[in-house]
Structures are given as structure tokens and as C-alpha cells.
PDB file of C-alpha atoms in Angstrom:
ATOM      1  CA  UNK A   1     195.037  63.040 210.646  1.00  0.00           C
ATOM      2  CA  UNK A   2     198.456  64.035 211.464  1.00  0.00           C
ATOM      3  CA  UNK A   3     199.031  62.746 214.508  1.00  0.00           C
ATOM      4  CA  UNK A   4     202.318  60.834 214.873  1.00  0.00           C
ATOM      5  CA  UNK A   5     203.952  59.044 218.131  1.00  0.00           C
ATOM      6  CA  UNK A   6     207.667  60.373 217.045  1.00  0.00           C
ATOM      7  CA  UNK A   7     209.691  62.100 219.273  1.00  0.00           C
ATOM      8  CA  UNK A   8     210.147  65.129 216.820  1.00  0.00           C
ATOM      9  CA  UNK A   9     206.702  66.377 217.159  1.00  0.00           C
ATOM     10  CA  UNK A  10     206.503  66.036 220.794  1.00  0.00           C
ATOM     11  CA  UNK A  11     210.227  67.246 221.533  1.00  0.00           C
ATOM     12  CA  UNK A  12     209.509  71.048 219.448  1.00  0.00           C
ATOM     13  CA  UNK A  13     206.269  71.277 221.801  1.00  0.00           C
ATOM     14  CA  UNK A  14     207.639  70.679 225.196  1.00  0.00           C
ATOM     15  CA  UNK A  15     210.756  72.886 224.482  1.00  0.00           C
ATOM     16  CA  UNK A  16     207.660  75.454 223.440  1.00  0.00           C
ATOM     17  CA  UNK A  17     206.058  75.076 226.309  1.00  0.00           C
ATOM     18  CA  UNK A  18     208.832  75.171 228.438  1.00  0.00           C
ATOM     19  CA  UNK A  19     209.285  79.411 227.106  1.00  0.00           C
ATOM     20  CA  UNK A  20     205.462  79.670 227.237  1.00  0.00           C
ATOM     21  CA  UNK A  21     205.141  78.139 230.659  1.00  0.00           C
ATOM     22  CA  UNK A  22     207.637  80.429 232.106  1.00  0.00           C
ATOM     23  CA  UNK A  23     205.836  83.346 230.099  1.00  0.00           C
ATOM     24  CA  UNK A  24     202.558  82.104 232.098  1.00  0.00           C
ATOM     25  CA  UNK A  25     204.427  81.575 235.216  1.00  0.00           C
ATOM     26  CA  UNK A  26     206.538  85.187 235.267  1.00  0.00           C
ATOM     27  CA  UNK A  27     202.689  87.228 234.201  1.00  0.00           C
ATOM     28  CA  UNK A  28     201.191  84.754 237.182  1.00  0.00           C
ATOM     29  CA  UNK A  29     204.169  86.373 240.124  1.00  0.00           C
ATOM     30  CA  UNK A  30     203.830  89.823 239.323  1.00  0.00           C
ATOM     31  CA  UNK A  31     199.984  88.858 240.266  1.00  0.00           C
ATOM     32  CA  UNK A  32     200.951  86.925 243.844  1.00  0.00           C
ATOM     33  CA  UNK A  33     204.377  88.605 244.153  1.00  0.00           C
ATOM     34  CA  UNK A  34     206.768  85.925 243.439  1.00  0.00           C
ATOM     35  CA  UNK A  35     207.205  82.259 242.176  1.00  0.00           C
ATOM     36  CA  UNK A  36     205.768  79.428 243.829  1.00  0.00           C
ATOM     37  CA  UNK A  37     207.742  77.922 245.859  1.00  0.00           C
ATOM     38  CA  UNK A  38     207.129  74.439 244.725  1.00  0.00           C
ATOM     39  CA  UNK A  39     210.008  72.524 243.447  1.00  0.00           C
ATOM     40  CA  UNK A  40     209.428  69.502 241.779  1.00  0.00           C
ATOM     41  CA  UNK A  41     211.793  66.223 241.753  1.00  0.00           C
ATOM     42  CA  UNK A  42     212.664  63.502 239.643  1.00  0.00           C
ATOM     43  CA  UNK A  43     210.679  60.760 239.417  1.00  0.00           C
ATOM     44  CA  UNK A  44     211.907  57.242 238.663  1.00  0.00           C
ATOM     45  CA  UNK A  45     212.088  56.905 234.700  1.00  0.00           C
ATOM     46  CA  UNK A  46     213.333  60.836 234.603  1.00  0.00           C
ATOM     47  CA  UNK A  47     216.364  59.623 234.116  1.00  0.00           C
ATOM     48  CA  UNK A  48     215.098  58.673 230.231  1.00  0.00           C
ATOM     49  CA  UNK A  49     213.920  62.215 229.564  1.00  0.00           C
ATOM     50  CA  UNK A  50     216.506  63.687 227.362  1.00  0.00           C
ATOM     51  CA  UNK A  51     214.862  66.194 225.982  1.00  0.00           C
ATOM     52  CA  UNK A  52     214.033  67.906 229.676  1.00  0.00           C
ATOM     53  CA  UNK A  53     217.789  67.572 230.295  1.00  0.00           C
ATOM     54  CA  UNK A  54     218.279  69.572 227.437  1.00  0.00           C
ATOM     55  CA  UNK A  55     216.204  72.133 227.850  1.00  0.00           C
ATOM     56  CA  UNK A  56     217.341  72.225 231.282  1.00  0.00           C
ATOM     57  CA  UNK A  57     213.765  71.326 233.095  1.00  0.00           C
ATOM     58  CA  UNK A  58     215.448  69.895 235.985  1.00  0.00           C
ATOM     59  CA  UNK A  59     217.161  72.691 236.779  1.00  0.00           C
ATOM     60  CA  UNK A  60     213.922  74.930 236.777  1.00  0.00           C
ATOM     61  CA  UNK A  61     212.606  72.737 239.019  1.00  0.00           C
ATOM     62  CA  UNK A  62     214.626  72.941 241.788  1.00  0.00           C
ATOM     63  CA  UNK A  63     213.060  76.663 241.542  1.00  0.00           C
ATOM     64  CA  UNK A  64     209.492  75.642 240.676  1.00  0.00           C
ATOM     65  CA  UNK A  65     207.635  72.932 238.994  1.00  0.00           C
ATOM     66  CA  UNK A  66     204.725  75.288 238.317  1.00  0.00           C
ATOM     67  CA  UNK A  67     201.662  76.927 239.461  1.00  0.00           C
ATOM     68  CA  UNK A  68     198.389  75.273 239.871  1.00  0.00           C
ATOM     69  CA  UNK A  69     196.430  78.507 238.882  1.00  0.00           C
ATOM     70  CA  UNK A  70     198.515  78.149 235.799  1.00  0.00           C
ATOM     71  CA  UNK A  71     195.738  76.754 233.488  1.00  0.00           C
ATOM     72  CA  UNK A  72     197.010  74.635 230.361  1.00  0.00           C
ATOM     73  CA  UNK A  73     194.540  73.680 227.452  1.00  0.00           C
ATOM     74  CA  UNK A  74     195.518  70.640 225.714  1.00  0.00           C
ATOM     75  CA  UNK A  75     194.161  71.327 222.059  1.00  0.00           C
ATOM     76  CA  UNK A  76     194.623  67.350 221.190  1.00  0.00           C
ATOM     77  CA  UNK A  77     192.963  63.579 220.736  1.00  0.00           C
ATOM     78  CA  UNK A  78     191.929  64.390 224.253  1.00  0.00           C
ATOM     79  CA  UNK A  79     193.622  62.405 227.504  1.00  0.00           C
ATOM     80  CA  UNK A  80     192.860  59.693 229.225  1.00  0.00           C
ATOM     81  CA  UNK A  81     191.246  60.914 232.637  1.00  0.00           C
ATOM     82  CA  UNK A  82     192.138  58.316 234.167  1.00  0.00           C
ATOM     83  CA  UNK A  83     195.708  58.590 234.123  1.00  0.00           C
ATOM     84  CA  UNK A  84     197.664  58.674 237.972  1.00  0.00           C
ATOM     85  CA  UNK A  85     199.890  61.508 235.963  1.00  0.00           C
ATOM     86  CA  UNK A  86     197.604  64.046 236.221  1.00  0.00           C
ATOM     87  CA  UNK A  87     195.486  63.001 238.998  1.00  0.00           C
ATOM     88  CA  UNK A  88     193.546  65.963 240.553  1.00  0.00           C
ATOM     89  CA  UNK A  89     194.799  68.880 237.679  1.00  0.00           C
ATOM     90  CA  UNK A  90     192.143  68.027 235.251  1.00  0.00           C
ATOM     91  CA  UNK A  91     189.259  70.859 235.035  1.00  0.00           C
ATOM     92  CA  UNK A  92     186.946  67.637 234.334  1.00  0.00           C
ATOM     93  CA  UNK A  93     183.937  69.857 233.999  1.00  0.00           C
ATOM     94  CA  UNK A  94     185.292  72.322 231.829  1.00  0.00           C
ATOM     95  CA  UNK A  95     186.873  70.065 229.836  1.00  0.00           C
ATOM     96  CA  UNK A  96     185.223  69.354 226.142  1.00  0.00           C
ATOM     97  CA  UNK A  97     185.113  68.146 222.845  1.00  0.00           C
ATOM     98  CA  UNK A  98     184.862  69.894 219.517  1.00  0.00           C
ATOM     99  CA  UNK A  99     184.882  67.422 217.293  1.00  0.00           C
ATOM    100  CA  UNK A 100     181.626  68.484 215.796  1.00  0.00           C
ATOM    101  CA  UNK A 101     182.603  71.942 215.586  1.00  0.00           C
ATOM    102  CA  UNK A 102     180.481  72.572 219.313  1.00  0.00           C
ATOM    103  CA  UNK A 103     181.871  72.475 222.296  1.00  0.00           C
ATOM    104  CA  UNK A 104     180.588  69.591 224.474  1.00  0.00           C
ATOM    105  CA  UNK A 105     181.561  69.382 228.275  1.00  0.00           C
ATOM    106  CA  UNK A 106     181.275  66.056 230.350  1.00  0.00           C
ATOM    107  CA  UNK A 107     182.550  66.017 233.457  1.00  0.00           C
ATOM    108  CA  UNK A 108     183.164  62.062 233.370  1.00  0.00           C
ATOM    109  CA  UNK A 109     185.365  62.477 230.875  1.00  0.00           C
ATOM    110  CA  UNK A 110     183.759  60.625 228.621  1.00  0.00           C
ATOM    111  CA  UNK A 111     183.652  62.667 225.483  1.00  0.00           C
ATOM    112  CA  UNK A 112     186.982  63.847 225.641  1.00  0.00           C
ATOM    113  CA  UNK A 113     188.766  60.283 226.760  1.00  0.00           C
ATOM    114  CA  UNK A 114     191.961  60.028 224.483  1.00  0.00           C
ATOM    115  CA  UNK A 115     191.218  57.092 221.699  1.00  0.00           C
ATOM    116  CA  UNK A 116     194.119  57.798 220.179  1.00  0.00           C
ATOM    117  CA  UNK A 117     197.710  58.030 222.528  1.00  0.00           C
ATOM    118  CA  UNK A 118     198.938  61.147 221.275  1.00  0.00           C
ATOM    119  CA  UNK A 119     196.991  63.627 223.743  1.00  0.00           C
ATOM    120  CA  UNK A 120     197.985  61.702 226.468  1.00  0.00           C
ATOM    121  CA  UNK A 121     201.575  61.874 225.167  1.00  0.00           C
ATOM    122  CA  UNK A 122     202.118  65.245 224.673  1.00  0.00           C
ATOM    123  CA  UNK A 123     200.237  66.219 228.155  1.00  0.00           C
ATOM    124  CA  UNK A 124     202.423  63.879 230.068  1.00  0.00           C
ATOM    125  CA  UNK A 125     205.506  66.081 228.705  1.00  0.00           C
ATOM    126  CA  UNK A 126     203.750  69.492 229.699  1.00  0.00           C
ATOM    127  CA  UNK A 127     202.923  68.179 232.989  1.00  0.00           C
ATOM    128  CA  UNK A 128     203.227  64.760 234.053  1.00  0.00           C
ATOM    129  CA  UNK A 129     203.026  64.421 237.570  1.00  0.00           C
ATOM    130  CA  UNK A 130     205.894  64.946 240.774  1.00  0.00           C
ATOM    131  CA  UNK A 131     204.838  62.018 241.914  1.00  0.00           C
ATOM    132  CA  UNK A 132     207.563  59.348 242.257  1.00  0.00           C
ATOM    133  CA  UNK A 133     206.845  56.689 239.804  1.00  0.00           C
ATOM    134  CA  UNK A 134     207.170  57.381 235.915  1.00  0.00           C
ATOM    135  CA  UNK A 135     208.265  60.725 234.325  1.00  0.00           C
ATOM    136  CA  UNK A 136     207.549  64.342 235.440  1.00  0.00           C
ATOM    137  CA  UNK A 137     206.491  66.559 233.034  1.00  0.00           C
ATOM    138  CA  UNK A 138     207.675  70.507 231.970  1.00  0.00           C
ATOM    139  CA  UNK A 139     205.188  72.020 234.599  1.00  0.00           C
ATOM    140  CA  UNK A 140     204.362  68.921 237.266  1.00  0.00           C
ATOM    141  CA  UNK A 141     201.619  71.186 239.105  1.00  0.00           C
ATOM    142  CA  UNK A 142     200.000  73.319 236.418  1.00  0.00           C
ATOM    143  CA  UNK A 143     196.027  72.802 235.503  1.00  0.00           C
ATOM    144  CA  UNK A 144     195.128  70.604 232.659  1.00  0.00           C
ATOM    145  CA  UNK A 145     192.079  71.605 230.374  1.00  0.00           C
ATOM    146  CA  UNK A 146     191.558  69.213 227.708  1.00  0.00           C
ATOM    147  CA  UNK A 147     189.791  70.046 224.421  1.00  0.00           C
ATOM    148  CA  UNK A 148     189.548  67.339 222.105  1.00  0.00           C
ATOM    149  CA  UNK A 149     189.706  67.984 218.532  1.00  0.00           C
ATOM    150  CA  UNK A 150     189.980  64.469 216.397  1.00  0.00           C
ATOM    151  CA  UNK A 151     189.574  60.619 217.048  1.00  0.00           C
ATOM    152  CA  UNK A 152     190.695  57.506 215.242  1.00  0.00           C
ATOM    153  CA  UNK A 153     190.317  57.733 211.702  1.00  0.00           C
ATOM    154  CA  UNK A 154     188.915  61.055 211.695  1.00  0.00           C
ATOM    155  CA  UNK A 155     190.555  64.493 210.529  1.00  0.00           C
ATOM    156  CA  UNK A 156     191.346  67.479 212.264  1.00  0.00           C
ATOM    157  CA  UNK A 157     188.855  69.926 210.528  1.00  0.00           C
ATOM    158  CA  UNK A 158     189.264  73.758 210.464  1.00  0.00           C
ATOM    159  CA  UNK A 159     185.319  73.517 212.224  1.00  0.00           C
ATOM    160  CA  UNK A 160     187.054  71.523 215.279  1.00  0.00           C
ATOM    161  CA  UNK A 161     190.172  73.680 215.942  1.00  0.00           C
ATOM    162  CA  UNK A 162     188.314  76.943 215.176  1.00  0.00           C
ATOM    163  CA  UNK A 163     185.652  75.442 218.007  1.00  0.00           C
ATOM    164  CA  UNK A 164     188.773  74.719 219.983  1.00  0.00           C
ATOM    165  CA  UNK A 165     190.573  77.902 220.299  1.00  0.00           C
ATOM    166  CA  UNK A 166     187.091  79.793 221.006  1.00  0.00           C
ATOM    167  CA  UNK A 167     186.674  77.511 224.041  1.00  0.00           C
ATOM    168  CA  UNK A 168     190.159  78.657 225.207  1.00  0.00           C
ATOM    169  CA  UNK A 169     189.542  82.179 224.745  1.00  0.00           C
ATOM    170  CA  UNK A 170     186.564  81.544 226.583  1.00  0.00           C
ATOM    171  CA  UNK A 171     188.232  79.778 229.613  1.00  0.00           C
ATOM    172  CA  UNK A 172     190.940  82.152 231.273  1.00  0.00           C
ATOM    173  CA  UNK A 173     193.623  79.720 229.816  1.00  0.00           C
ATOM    174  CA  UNK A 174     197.488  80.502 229.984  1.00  0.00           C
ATOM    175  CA  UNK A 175     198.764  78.491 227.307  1.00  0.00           C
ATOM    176  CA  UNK A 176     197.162  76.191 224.979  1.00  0.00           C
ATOM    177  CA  UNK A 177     199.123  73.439 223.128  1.00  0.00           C
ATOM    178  CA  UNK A 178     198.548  72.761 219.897  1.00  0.00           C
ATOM    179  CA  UNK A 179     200.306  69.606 218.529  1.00  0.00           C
ATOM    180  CA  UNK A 180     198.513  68.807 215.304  1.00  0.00           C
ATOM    181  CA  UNK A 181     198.092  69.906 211.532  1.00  0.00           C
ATOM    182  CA  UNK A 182     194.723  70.633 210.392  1.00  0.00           C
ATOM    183  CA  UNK A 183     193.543  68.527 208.102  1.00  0.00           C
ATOM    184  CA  UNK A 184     191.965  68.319 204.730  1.00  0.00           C
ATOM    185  CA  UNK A 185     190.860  65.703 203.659  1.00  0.00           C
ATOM    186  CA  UNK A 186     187.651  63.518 204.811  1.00  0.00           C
ATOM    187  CA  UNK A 187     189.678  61.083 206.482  1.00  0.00           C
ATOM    188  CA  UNK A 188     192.893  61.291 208.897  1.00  0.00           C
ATOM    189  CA  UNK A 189     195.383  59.762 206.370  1.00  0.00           C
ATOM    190  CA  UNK A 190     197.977  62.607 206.361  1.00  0.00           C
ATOM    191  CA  UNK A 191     199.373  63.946 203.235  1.00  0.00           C
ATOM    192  CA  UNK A 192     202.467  66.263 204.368  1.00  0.00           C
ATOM    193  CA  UNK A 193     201.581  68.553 201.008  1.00  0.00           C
ATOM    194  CA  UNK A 194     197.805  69.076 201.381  1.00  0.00           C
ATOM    195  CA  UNK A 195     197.882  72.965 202.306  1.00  0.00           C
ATOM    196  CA  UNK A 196     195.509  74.749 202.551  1.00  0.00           C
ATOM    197  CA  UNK A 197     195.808  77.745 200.077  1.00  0.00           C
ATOM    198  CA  UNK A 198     194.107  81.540 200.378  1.00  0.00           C
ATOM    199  CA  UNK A 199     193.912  81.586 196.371  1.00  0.00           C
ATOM    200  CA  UNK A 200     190.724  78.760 196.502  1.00  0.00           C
ATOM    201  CA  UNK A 201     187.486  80.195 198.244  1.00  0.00           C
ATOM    202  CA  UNK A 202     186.924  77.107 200.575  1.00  0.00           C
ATOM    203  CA  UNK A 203     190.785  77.266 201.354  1.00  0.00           C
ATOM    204  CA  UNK A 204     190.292  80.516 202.153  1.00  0.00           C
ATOM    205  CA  UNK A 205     187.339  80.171 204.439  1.00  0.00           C
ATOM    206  CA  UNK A 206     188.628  77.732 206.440  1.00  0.00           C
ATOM    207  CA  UNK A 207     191.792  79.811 207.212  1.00  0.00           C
ATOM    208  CA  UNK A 208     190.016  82.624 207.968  1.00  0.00           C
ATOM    209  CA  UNK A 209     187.737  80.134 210.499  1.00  0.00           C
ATOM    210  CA  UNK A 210     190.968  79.047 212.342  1.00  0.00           C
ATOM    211  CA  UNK A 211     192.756  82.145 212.175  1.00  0.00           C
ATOM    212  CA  UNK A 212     189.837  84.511 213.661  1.00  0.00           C
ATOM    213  CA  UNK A 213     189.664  81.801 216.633  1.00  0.00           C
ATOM    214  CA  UNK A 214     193.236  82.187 217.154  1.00  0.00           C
ATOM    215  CA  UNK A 215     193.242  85.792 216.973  1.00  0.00           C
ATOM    216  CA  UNK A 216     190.426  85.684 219.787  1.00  0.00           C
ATOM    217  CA  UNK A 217     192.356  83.291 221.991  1.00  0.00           C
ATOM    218  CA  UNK A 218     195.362  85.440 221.643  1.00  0.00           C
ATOM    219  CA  UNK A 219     192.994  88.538 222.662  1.00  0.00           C
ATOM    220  CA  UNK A 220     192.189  86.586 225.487  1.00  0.00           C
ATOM    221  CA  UNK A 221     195.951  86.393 226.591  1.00  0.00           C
ATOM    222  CA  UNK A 222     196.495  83.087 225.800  1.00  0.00           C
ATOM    223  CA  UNK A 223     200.234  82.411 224.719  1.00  0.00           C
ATOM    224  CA  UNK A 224     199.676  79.399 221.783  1.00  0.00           C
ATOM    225  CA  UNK A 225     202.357  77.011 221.157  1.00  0.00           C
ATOM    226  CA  UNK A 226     202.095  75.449 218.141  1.00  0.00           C
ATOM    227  CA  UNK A 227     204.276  72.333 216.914  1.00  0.00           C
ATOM    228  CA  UNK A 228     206.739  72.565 213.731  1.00  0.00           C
ATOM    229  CA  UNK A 229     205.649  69.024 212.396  1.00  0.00           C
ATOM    230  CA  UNK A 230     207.102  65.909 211.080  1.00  0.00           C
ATOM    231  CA  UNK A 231     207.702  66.625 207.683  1.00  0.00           C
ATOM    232  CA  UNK A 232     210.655  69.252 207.612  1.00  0.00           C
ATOM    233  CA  UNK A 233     208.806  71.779 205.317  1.00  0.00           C
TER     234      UNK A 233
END
């Protein structure tokens, strides 16, 4: 499973999401007729966010901190639903896992509770909360749907993400996030050279699974942002 805690995984997505939120945002005013009005401010620890001071969050938020009909899946380990970040901008009954390949909803958030960290990481830097205390994320007021794809010591299959990206063309979703590598191998240790290659049949299958879901969530309108990776190839 590919899932790292570094800051260069994390970092390439929110700068991503920043473009792809204001993609979301700009389609979302020619609907109402304008921005939201909305700003969002600083919260105690933003003072540690580096990376929003350079892509210049801050400043967008004195102009908007997002739209709460904005609707962002979260293609991850899941979140924890629990979390006073995103308190109230969780679609908690839409929300799912795929880890078998079929999307299961469960509106306590059970299934889709983040056993991992890295979910909740990467949502708290799309959208952690205006709310004072900790850090506020790119888009403070979007909508949060979570669809969880992996857990401890399991890989990311092509079955999960492929189940994934359905669900989001499925769900009138903005943007999705996708922070992860698809795995392939039978566990999550990650080996950074284990592509998967069109030449071998299953290989070929299983891109073919991903990329048709894709394709469909793209149909859908759905801008995907999609994370470089940790290994610098």
C-alpha cells in the first residue's frame, strides 16, 4: 500500500486541488451568478501551513473559502467522522467503502472510518475547517464525500479504485482526490517499481478496469486530481 505520511505526497495534492477547486468553484458561479461570498480566516496553527502560503490560499480566502454545494470525494483510507475539522460537511450517508470492489454506504461512518491517518491527512488540507482552533484547509466550506479504498495492511486493488471512481461518477461530485498508487501486490508493502504493464493480459485488465472508471467519472464532469508520488519516477 502506498500510502506515506510525507509532506511530498500531500503538498502536490493540495496545490492540485487548489486549480481544481477553483475549476469547481468558477463552473459553480456561472450557475448562482458569482462567488460566494464566504471568506475564510486563519485559524490558530495556520501560521505552520507553508505550503498554503505558497500557493497563496490565504489570499483566496479573503475572496472565498469555498462553496458548500461544491462536493469533494476523498478517494482515500477513508476519514475519521468524527473529526471537529469537518464537522457538518460530511455526506455521511453517501459516503462508502469499496474495498471489496462494491460500494457499501453507512451512514455511521463505520465502514469508511480512517484506520490508517492518511485520509484524514490529506482531507484536512482540502478542507479543514474555518473554525478557530487548528489549521484551515484549501476549501474550509466545501462538501466532503469519502470513499474508502484500502485499510491497514491491505493493497489498493484496481477492483477498489475502479469501484471508487464509478461511485463518483455516480454522485454529482466536483472533484475527487486521489492520493494513492494502485497496488499490486497481495499485501500493502509498496514497491516504487511494481507497474503495472499493458504487454501482460492481467496488467492489462486491470488498467483497462481503472481507466474505464475514470473515463466515466470524467464523463460525469468530475475534475480528478491525482498525486505525483513519493518516489520521483
Amino acid at each position: 500500500m502506498r500510502l506515506t505520511v510525507s509532506v511530498v505526497r500531500p503538498l502536490v495534492a493540495a496545490i492540485l486541488a487548489a486549480l481544481a477547486l477553483v475549476c469547481a468553484q468558477a463552473a459553480d458561479a456561472k450557475k448562482a451568478g458569482g462567488l460566494p461570498d464566504s471568506a475564510a480566516t486563519p485559524d490558530n496553527l495556520s501560521g505552520n501551513q507553508w505550503a498554503l502560503t505558497r500557493i497563496k490560499a490565504f489570499q483566496a480566502h479573503e475572496v472565498t473559502g469555498g462553496s458548500p454545494v461544491v462536493r469533494v470525494a476523498l478517494i482515500d483510507s477513508g476519514i475519521d467522522p468524527d473529526h471537529p475539522e469537518f464537522a457538518g460537511r460530511i455526506d455521511r450517508e453517501n459516503s462508502a467503502s469499496c474495498i471489496t470492489g462494491e460500494p457499501v454506504t453507512d451512514s455511521t461512518g463505520a465502514l469508511w472510518k480512517d484506520n490508517v491517518g492518511h485520509g484524514t491527512h490529506v482531507a484536512g488540507i482540502i478542507a479543514a475547517g474555518d473554525n478557530v482552533f487548528g489549521t484551515v484547509g484549501v476549501a474550509p466550506y466545501v462538501e466532503l464525500l469519502v470513499v474508502k479504498v484500502t485499510d491497514p495492511g491491505l493493497p489498493i486493488t484496481p477492483a477498489a479504485v475502479a469501484c471508487a471512481f464509478e461511485y463518483v461518477a455516480d454522485h454529482g461530485v466536483d472533484v475527487a482526490n486521489a492520493s494513492f498508487a494502485v497496488d499490486k501486490g497481495p499485501t500493502g508493502a509498496a514497491d516504487p517499481l511494481a507497474f503495472f504493464c499493458p504487454a501482460d493480459e492481467a496488467d492489462e485488465r486491470a488498467i483497462d478496469l481503472v481507466g474505464d472508471a475514470v473515463e466515466d467519472a470524467l464523463e460525469s464532469g468530475t475534475t480528478i486530481v491525482a498525486s505525483a508520488g513519493n518516489n520521483g519516477i
